[in-house]
Amino acid sequence: MPRNTGTAAQSPPENRTPDSPRPPHGYRAVFAVREFRAVFAAHLLSLLGVVVSELALTVLVYGLTGSPLLSALTFALGFLPYLVGGTLLAGIADRYPARRVLVTCDLVCAACVAVMVLPGTPVGGLLALRCLVAAVSPVFTGTRMAALTEILGDGDRYVLGRSLLRIVSQSAVLIGFGAGGMLLAVVTPRGAITITAVTFLCSAALLRFGTRARPARAGAGAEAGGGTLLKESLTGARDLLGNRRIRALLLLFWVPSLFLVAPVALAAPYADEIGVGSAALGLLMCAMPVGRIAAELYVGTALSPRLRSSIVLPAAALQLLPLVLYALRPAVAPAAVVLALAGVGGAYVIGLDKWFVAAVPDSLRGRAMTVLTAGMMTLQGVGMALAGLAAEFFPAHHVVAGAGALGVLCLLPLVREARRTAPAGHDPAETRDEVPPGTRETAATEVRDGAVTELRDGARTEVRDEADHHMTSG
């Protein structure tokens, strides 16, 4: 449909003057949304709770059993149940209102952690509770990701909001374990776990009172019993993976996760291989998250939505290439640079987020985000296990270099598939800044030749085709 060239659509809103302050852009525009601030704070609290509880629970199990195997299993259980929860429980994200799901997940986690604190809880019970928390996590994360499209819209604000949450997640890896270690120096493991229960409760309160109630995306019929939860979850996963476009985008998220964990999983063996101490080990562990955080901040603030979208496929194809340099068995400083470069390449997901949310129907968004999260976490666990297994037979630097080379070979056909499945006549770099749906009632709407132009706070969003417009509730 041709663009509207009418003069009314060309002029700014009447309540704007040339001297009026410009509306916030970039990350500031995201933080200007009150509901997002509540979601952001809740994410920070619950994430710190998860990181500290993982560390404290691992120490607690080791103290009770003296078994390194059970201690390591406690940490590994943070990955394994993602596949079960993300596949069998994904329907929850669309079947029930988002706020109810998010608050309930936080309360379930708080209850599990509270039982962990009880002195009489056996080790088997601790591991079972750890599994339950991990199974709930993909439902919580998927529901929150889908809810962001209702809070921020599905345009550039959503992309930057997702970027901010990822930055927090990367930062929590760096800060959380350090904070947890210092916390365990002054309180017992059960005391640290008690503190994490409080963080889950605070997160639940922020989500309950800081976000609006919206109906379920799947409609009232699903909640009333239009189908079993298991059937809806499996059907949703089948529909997502059966769509060529969505499947290609999911794999562009998932496949790098399988290979990027190799240098992290083998950081200790590699440090031992090149004869360096624990301080160098910490540098190797931190390099990739630092590169990722710096790149996300730069891409989110310095690049336009079109440029962010244009770098998706090249960066996805080349992200793992720096790991091939591990074949040279670099010293600590060059190895840290290699890992930081691999982290920088991960910033392509900012543009990929926009493509994914545009490809998934609104009624499947909760399940799509849950499956996305479950796949990434599961493949991280699988990648760690495979890297460790390979390191039993080959030097650590050869395993990391091989992971980089194999990852590039796997990503090249996925990049080609993503390009082939792009909608006909659609420019994937084209993205528009959107105003959160909660302000729709204040919009001034003009209709010209079938195109709808909405003017909100000086921002104009053109909706050309009802098939391309995902309606959000509330």
Coordinates of C-alpha atoms in Angstrom, one line a residue:
M1 CA 0.0 0.0 0.0
P2 CA 1.5 3.4 -0.9
R3 CA 2.6 5.8 1.8
N4 CA 0.2 8.5 2.8
T5 CA 1.5 11.7 1.5
G6 CA -1.3 13.9 2.8
T7 CA -0.2 17.2 4.4
A8 CA -2.0 16.4 7.7
A9 CA 0.2 13.3 8.2
Q10 CA 3.3 15.4 7.4
S11 CA 2.8 18.1 10.0
P12 CA 3.6 17.7 13.7
P13 CA 0.9 17.5 16.3
E14 CA -0.8 20.8 17.1
N15 CA 0.3 20.6 20.8
R16 CA 3.9 20.5 19.8
T17 CA 5.9 23.7 19.2
P18 CA 9.3 24.1 17.7
D19 CA 10.7 24.9 21.1
S20 CA 9.0 22.0 22.9
P21 CA 11.4 19.5 24.4
R22 CA 11.9 16.4 22.3
P23 CA 10.4 13.2 23.7
P24 CA 12.9 10.8 25.2
H25 CA 14.6 8.4 22.8
G26 CA 16.6 5.2 23.2
Y27 CA 16.9 3.6 26.6
R28 CA 15.5 6.8 28.2
A29 CA 12.3 6.3 26.4
V30 CA 12.0 2.8 27.8
F31 CA 12.6 3.9 31.4
A32 CA 10.0 6.7 30.9
V33 CA 7.3 3.9 31.0
R34 CA 6.3 3.4 34.6
E35 CA 5.3 -0.2 34.2
F36 CA 8.7 -1.1 32.7
R37 CA 10.4 0.4 35.7
A38 CA 8.5 -2.0 37.9
V39 CA 9.4 -4.9 35.6
F40 CA 13.0 -3.9 35.5
A41 CA 13.3 -3.6 39.3
A42 CA 11.5 -6.9 39.8
H43 CA 13.8 -8.6 37.3
L44 CA 16.9 -7.3 39.1
L45 CA 15.6 -8.6 42.5
S46 CA 14.5 -12.0 41.3
L47 CA 17.7 -12.5 39.2
L48 CA 20.0 -11.6 42.2
G49 CA 17.9 -14.0 44.3
V50 CA 18.4 -16.8 41.8
V51 CA 22.2 -16.3 41.5
V52 CA 22.7 -16.0 45.3
S53 CA 20.5 -19.0 46.0
E54 CA 22.3 -21.1 43.4
L55 CA 25.6 -20.4 45.1
A56 CA 24.3 -20.7 48.6
L57 CA 22.5 -24.0 47.8
T58 CA 25.6 -25.5 46.2
V59 CA 27.7 -24.6 49.3
L60 CA 24.9 -26.0 51.6
V61 CA 24.6 -29.3 49.8
Y62 CA 28.4 -29.7 49.8
G63 CA 28.5 -28.9 53.5
L64 CA 25.8 -31.5 54.2
T65 CA 27.2 -34.3 52.0
G66 CA 30.9 -33.6 51.4
S67 CA 30.2 -34.8 47.8
P68 CA 31.6 -32.7 44.9
L69 CA 29.3 -34.7 42.6
L70 CA 26.1 -33.6 44.4
S71 CA 27.4 -30.1 44.8
A72 CA 28.0 -29.9 41.0
L73 CA 24.6 -31.6 40.3
T74 CA 22.9 -28.9 42.4
F75 CA 24.3 -26.2 40.0
A76 CA 23.5 -28.3 36.9
L77 CA 19.9 -28.7 37.9
G78 CA 19.5 -25.0 37.1
F79 CA 19.7 -25.9 33.4
L80 CA 18.1 -29.4 33.0
P81 CA 14.5 -28.7 34.0
Y82 CA 14.2 -25.8 31.6
L83 CA 13.4 -28.2 28.8
V84 CA 10.6 -29.8 30.8
G85 CA 9.1 -26.5 32.1
G86 CA 9.5 -24.7 28.8
T87 CA 7.9 -27.5 26.8
L88 CA 5.1 -28.8 29.0
L89 CA 4.2 -25.6 30.8
A90 CA 4.6 -23.1 28.0
G91 CA 0.8 -22.8 27.5
I92 CA 0.5 -21.1 30.9
A93 CA 2.1 -17.9 29.4
D94 CA -0.9 -17.4 27.0
R95 CA -3.6 -19.3 28.9
Y96 CA -3.7 -16.9 32.0
P97 CA -3.2 -13.2 32.5
A98 CA 0.4 -12.2 32.5
R99 CA 0.5 -10.4 35.8
R100 CA -1.1 -13.3 37.6
V101 CA 1.4 -15.8 36.1
L102 CA 4.4 -13.6 37.0
V103 CA 3.3 -13.0 40.6
T104 CA 2.4 -16.7 41.0
C105 CA 5.8 -17.8 39.7
D106 CA 7.6 -15.5 42.1
L107 CA 5.5 -16.7 45.0
V108 CA 6.2 -20.4 44.1
C109 CA 9.9 -19.6 44.0
A110 CA 9.7 -17.8 47.4
A111 CA 7.9 -20.8 48.9
C112 CA 10.5 -23.3 47.5
V113 CA 13.3 -21.2 48.9
A114 CA 11.6 -20.9 52.2
V115 CA 11.3 -24.7 52.5
M116 CA 15.0 -25.0 51.6
V117 CA 15.8 -23.0 54.7
L118 CA 14.2 -25.4 57.1
P119 CA 16.9 -27.4 58.9
G120 CA 15.0 -30.7 58.4
T121 CA 14.8 -30.5 54.6
P122 CA 16.8 -33.5 53.3
V123 CA 19.3 -33.2 50.5
G124 CA 16.9 -35.0 48.1
G125 CA 14.3 -32.4 49.0
L126 CA 16.7 -29.6 48.3
L127 CA 17.5 -30.9 44.9
A128 CA 13.8 -31.4 44.1
L129 CA 13.0 -27.9 45.1
R130 CA 15.9 -26.7 43.0
C131 CA 14.4 -28.5 40.0
L132 CA 11.0 -26.9 40.7
V133 CA 12.4 -23.4 40.7
A134 CA 14.3 -24.1 37.5
A135 CA 11.1 -25.5 35.9
V136 CA 9.1 -22.4 36.8
S137 CA 11.9 -20.1 35.4
P138 CA 11.2 -20.4 31.7
V139 CA 7.4 -19.8 32.2
F140 CA 8.2 -16.7 34.2
T141 CA 10.8 -15.4 31.7
G142 CA 8.6 -16.2 28.6
T143 CA 5.5 -14.6 30.2
R144 CA 7.5 -11.5 31.0
M145 CA 9.0 -11.2 27.5
A146 CA 5.6 -11.5 26.0
A147 CA 4.1 -9.0 28.5
L148 CA 6.8 -6.4 27.4
T149 CA 5.0 -6.2 24.0
E150 CA 1.9 -5.1 25.9
I151 CA 3.8 -2.7 28.1
L152 CA 6.2 -1.2 25.5
G153 CA 4.5 -2.1 22.2
D154 CA 6.3 -4.4 19.7
G155 CA 8.5 -1.7 18.1
D156 CA 11.8 -0.2 19.1
R157 CA 10.9 0.3 22.8
Y158 CA 10.3 -3.5 23.1
V159 CA 13.7 -4.2 21.5
L160 CA 15.5 -1.8 23.9
G161 CA 13.6 -3.1 26.9
R162 CA 14.7 -6.6 26.1
S163 CA 18.2 -5.4 25.7
L164 CA 18.1 -3.8 29.1
L165 CA 16.9 -7.0 30.8
R166 CA 19.7 -8.9 29.0
I167 CA 22.3 -6.4 30.2
V168 CA 21.0 -6.9 33.8
S169 CA 21.2 -10.7 33.3
Q170 CA 24.8 -10.4 32.1
S171 CA 25.7 -8.1 34.9
A172 CA 24.1 -10.4 37.5
V173 CA 26.6 -13.1 36.5
L174 CA 29.4 -10.7 37.3
I175 CA 28.0 -9.1 40.4
G176 CA 25.8 -11.8 41.8
F177 CA 28.4 -14.5 42.4
G178 CA 30.8 -11.9 43.9
A179 CA 28.0 -10.5 46.1
G180 CA 27.0 -14.1 47.0
G181 CA 30.5 -15.0 48.0
M182 CA 30.8 -11.9 50.2
L183 CA 27.4 -12.7 51.7
L184 CA 28.4 -16.2 52.6
A185 CA 31.4 -14.8 54.4
V186 CA 29.2 -13.2 57.0
V187 CA 26.0 -15.4 57.0
T188 CA 25.4 -19.1 56.8
P189 CA 24.2 -20.7 53.5
R190 CA 20.7 -21.0 55.0
G191 CA 20.8 -17.3 56.0
A192 CA 21.7 -16.3 52.4
I193 CA 18.9 -18.5 51.0
T194 CA 16.5 -16.7 53.4
I195 CA 17.5 -13.4 51.9
T196 CA 16.7 -14.7 48.4
A197 CA 13.2 -15.6 49.6
V198 CA 12.7 -11.9 50.4
T199 CA 13.9 -10.8 47.0
F200 CA 11.3 -13.1 45.3
L201 CA 8.6 -11.6 47.5
C202 CA 9.7 -8.1 46.7
S203 CA 9.6 -9.0 43.0
A204 CA 6.1 -10.3 43.3
A205 CA 5.0 -7.1 45.1
L206 CA 6.5 -4.9 42.4
L207 CA 4.8 -6.9 39.6
R208 CA 1.4 -7.0 41.4
F209 CA 1.2 -3.3 42.2
G210 CA 3.4 -1.8 39.5
T211 CA 1.8 -3.4 36.4
R212 CA -1.7 -3.3 35.0
A213 CA -4.0 -6.3 34.8
R214 CA -4.5 -7.4 31.3
P215 CA -6.5 -10.4 29.9
A216 CA -4.9 -13.6 28.7
R217 CA -3.6 -13.5 25.2
A218 CA -5.2 -16.8 24.3
G219 CA -8.7 -15.4 25.4
A220 CA -11.1 -16.4 28.1
G221 CA -12.0 -19.7 26.4
A222 CA -8.6 -21.2 27.1
E223 CA -8.6 -20.2 30.7
A224 CA -12.1 -21.7 31.1
G225 CA -10.9 -25.0 29.8
G226 CA -10.9 -24.8 26.0
G227 CA -8.1 -27.5 26.0
T228 CA -5.7 -29.1 28.4
L229 CA -2.6 -27.2 29.4
L230 CA -0.3 -30.0 28.1
K231 CA -2.1 -30.1 24.8
E232 CA -1.9 -26.3 24.4
S233 CA 1.8 -26.3 25.3
L234 CA 2.7 -29.0 22.8
T235 CA 0.5 -27.7 20.1
G236 CA 2.1 -24.3 20.5
A237 CA 5.6 -25.7 20.3
R238 CA 4.6 -27.7 17.2
D239 CA 3.1 -24.6 15.5
L240 CA 6.2 -22.6 16.2
L241 CA 8.7 -25.2 15.1
G242 CA 6.6 -26.0 12.0
N243 CA 6.9 -22.4 10.7
R244 CA 10.0 -22.0 8.6
R245 CA 10.5 -18.4 9.5
I246 CA 10.0 -18.8 13.2
R247 CA 12.1 -22.0 13.3
A248 CA 15.0 -20.2 11.6
L249 CA 14.9 -17.3 14.0
L250 CA 14.7 -19.6 17.0
L251 CA 17.7 -21.5 15.8
L252 CA 19.6 -18.2 15.4
F253 CA 19.0 -17.6 19.1
W254 CA 19.7 -21.2 20.2
V255 CA 22.7 -22.4 18.2
P256 CA 25.3 -19.8 19.5
S257 CA 24.3 -20.8 23.0
L258 CA 25.4 -24.3 22.4
F259 CA 28.9 -23.3 21.3
L260 CA 29.6 -20.1 23.3
V261 CA 29.6 -21.9 26.6
A262 CA 32.7 -24.0 25.7
P263 CA 35.3 -21.4 26.8
V264 CA 33.4 -20.7 29.9
A265 CA 33.0 -24.4 30.8
L266 CA 36.7 -25.0 30.1
A267 CA 38.0 -21.8 31.7
A268 CA 39.5 -23.7 34.6
P269 CA 41.2 -26.5 32.5
Y270 CA 42.5 -23.9 30.1
A271 CA 43.9 -21.7 32.9
D272 CA 45.7 -24.8 34.2
E273 CA 46.9 -25.7 30.7
I274 CA 48.6 -22.4 30.3
G275 CA 49.8 -22.3 33.9
V276 CA 48.0 -19.2 35.3
G277 CA 46.3 -18.7 38.7
S278 CA 42.8 -18.0 39.9
A279 CA 42.9 -14.3 39.2
A280 CA 43.4 -15.0 35.5
L281 CA 40.6 -17.5 35.7
G282 CA 38.3 -14.7 36.9
L283 CA 39.4 -12.6 33.9
L284 CA 38.5 -15.4 31.5
M285 CA 35.1 -15.9 33.1
C286 CA 34.3 -12.1 32.9
A287 CA 35.6 -11.2 29.5
M288 CA 32.6 -12.4 27.4
P289 CA 29.9 -10.8 29.5
V290 CA 31.8 -7.6 29.6
G291 CA 32.1 -7.6 25.8
R292 CA 28.4 -8.4 25.5
I293 CA 27.3 -5.6 27.9
A294 CA 29.4 -3.0 26.2
A295 CA 28.2 -4.0 22.7
E296 CA 24.5 -4.0 23.7
L297 CA 24.8 -0.5 25.2
Y298 CA 26.6 0.8 22.1
V299 CA 24.2 -0.8 19.6
G300 CA 21.2 0.3 21.7
T301 CA 22.2 3.9 22.0
A302 CA 24.4 4.7 18.9
L303 CA 22.7 2.7 16.1
S304 CA 19.3 3.4 14.5
P305 CA 16.7 0.6 14.4
R306 CA 17.5 0.1 10.7
L307 CA 21.2 -0.3 11.4
R308 CA 20.6 -2.7 14.3
S309 CA 18.5 -4.8 11.9
S310 CA 21.1 -4.7 9.1
I311 CA 23.9 -6.2 11.3
V312 CA 21.8 -9.2 12.5
L313 CA 22.8 -11.7 9.8
P314 CA 26.5 -10.7 9.4
A315 CA 27.1 -10.6 13.2
A316 CA 25.3 -13.9 13.7
A317 CA 27.4 -15.6 11.1
L318 CA 30.7 -14.3 12.5
Q319 CA 30.0 -14.2 16.2
L320 CA 31.8 -17.5 17.0
L321 CA 34.7 -16.9 14.6
P322 CA 37.0 -15.3 17.2
L323 CA 37.0 -18.6 19.2
V324 CA 39.0 -20.2 16.4
L325 CA 42.0 -18.2 17.6
Y326 CA 42.1 -20.4 20.7
A327 CA 43.9 -22.9 18.4
L328 CA 47.0 -20.7 18.9
R329 CA 46.8 -21.3 22.7
P330 CA 46.8 -17.6 23.5
A331 CA 48.0 -16.2 26.8
V332 CA 45.5 -14.8 29.3
A333 CA 45.3 -11.2 27.9
P334 CA 44.8 -12.3 24.2
A335 CA 42.4 -15.0 25.3
A336 CA 40.3 -12.4 27.2
V337 CA 40.3 -10.2 24.0
V338 CA 39.1 -13.1 22.0
L339 CA 36.3 -13.8 24.4
A340 CA 35.3 -10.2 24.6
L341 CA 35.0 -10.1 20.8
A342 CA 32.8 -13.1 20.9
G343 CA 30.6 -11.3 23.4
V344 CA 30.5 -8.2 21.2
G345 CA 29.1 -10.3 18.4
G346 CA 26.2 -11.3 20.5
A347 CA 24.7 -7.9 20.2
Y348 CA 23.0 -9.0 17.0
V349 CA 20.1 -10.3 19.1
I350 CA 18.8 -6.7 19.5
G351 CA 17.7 -6.7 15.9
L352 CA 16.7 -10.4 16.0
D353 CA 14.3 -9.7 18.9
K354 CA 12.3 -7.3 16.6
W355 CA 12.2 -9.9 13.8
F356 CA 11.0 -12.6 16.2
V357 CA 8.2 -10.7 17.8
A358 CA 7.0 -9.6 14.3
A359 CA 7.0 -13.2 13.1
V360 CA 5.0 -14.7 16.0
P361 CA 1.2 -14.3 16.2
D362 CA 0.1 -12.5 19.3
S363 CA -1.9 -15.5 20.6
L364 CA 1.4 -17.6 20.6
R365 CA 3.7 -15.0 22.0
G366 CA 3.8 -16.3 25.5
R367 CA 4.5 -19.8 24.4
A368 CA 7.0 -18.6 21.8
M369 CA 9.0 -16.6 24.4
T370 CA 8.9 -19.6 26.9
V371 CA 10.1 -22.0 24.2
L372 CA 12.8 -19.5 23.2
T373 CA 14.1 -19.3 26.8
A374 CA 13.9 -23.0 27.4
G375 CA 15.8 -23.8 24.3
M376 CA 18.6 -21.4 25.1
M377 CA 19.1 -22.6 28.6
T378 CA 18.9 -26.2 27.7
L379 CA 21.4 -25.9 25.0
Q380 CA 23.8 -24.0 27.3
G381 CA 23.7 -27.0 29.7
V382 CA 24.2 -29.4 26.8
G383 CA 27.0 -27.3 25.4
M384 CA 28.8 -27.4 28.8
A385 CA 28.4 -31.1 29.1
L386 CA 29.7 -31.7 25.5
A387 CA 32.7 -29.4 26.0
G388 CA 33.6 -31.2 29.2
L389 CA 33.3 -34.5 27.5
A390 CA 35.5 -33.4 24.5
A391 CA 38.1 -32.0 26.9
E392 CA 38.6 -35.6 28.3
F393 CA 40.1 -36.5 24.9
F394 CA 41.5 -33.3 23.5
P395 CA 43.3 -30.2 24.9
A396 CA 41.0 -27.5 26.1
H397 CA 42.2 -24.9 23.6
H398 CA 41.5 -27.3 20.7
V399 CA 38.0 -27.9 22.0
V400 CA 37.2 -24.2 22.2
A401 CA 38.7 -23.6 18.7
G402 CA 36.7 -26.5 17.4
A403 CA 33.5 -25.2 19.0
G404 CA 34.0 -21.9 17.2
A405 CA 34.7 -23.5 13.8
L406 CA 31.8 -25.9 14.1
G407 CA 29.5 -23.2 15.3
V408 CA 30.2 -21.0 12.3
L409 CA 29.5 -23.9 10.0
C410 CA 26.2 -24.5 11.7
L411 CA 25.2 -20.8 11.6
L412 CA 25.9 -20.1 7.9
P413 CA 22.9 -22.2 6.6
L414 CA 20.7 -20.7 9.3
V415 CA 21.6 -17.2 8.2
R416 CA 20.8 -18.2 4.6
E417 CA 17.4 -19.6 5.8
A418 CA 16.6 -16.5 7.7
R419 CA 17.2 -14.4 4.6
R420 CA 15.1 -16.7 2.4
T421 CA 12.2 -16.7 4.8
A422 CA 12.0 -12.9 5.2
P423 CA 8.5 -11.7 4.2
A424 CA 8.2 -10.8 0.5
G425 CA 8.5 -7.1 0.0
H426 CA 9.4 -6.5 3.6
D427 CA 12.5 -4.7 4.6
P428 CA 13.7 -6.4 7.8
A429 CA 15.6 -3.3 8.7
E430 CA 12.4 -1.3 8.8
T431 CA 11.2 -0.8 12.3
R432 CA 9.1 1.9 13.9
D433 CA 9.2 3.3 17.4
E434 CA 5.9 2.5 19.1
V435 CA 4.1 4.0 22.1
P436 CA 3.0 1.7 24.8
P437 CA -0.5 0.4 24.2
G438 CA -1.7 1.9 27.5
T439 CA -1.7 5.3 25.9
R440 CA -3.9 4.4 22.9
E441 CA -6.8 6.3 24.3
T442 CA -4.9 9.5 24.0
A443 CA -3.9 9.0 20.4
A444 CA -5.1 11.3 17.6
T445 CA -6.0 9.0 14.7
E446 CA -6.2 10.0 11.0
V447 CA -7.3 7.7 8.3
R448 CA -5.9 8.2 4.8
D449 CA -6.4 5.6 1.9
G450 CA -6.7 2.7 4.3
A451 CA -3.5 3.6 6.3
V452 CA -3.9 4.5 9.9
T453 CA -1.6 7.1 11.3
E454 CA -1.5 7.5 15.0
L455 CA 0.0 10.6 16.5
R456 CA 1.1 10.2 20.1
D457 CA 3.4 12.6 21.9
G458 CA 5.0 13.5 18.6
A459 CA 5.6 10.0 17.5
R460 CA 3.9 8.7 14.4
T461 CA 3.2 5.0 13.8
E462 CA 1.8 3.8 10.5
V463 CA -0.2 0.6 10.5
R464 CA -0.5 -0.4 6.9
D465 CA -2.1 -3.8 7.1
E466 CA -4.3 -5.4 9.7
A467 CA -2.4 -8.7 9.1
D468 CA 0.8 -7.0 10.2
H469 CA -0.6 -5.4 13.3
H470 CA -0.6 -7.4 16.5
M471 CA -3.3 -6.1 18.8
T472 CA -2.4 -6.0 22.4
S473 CA -4.9 -6.3 25.2
G474 CA -5.4 -3.5 27.7

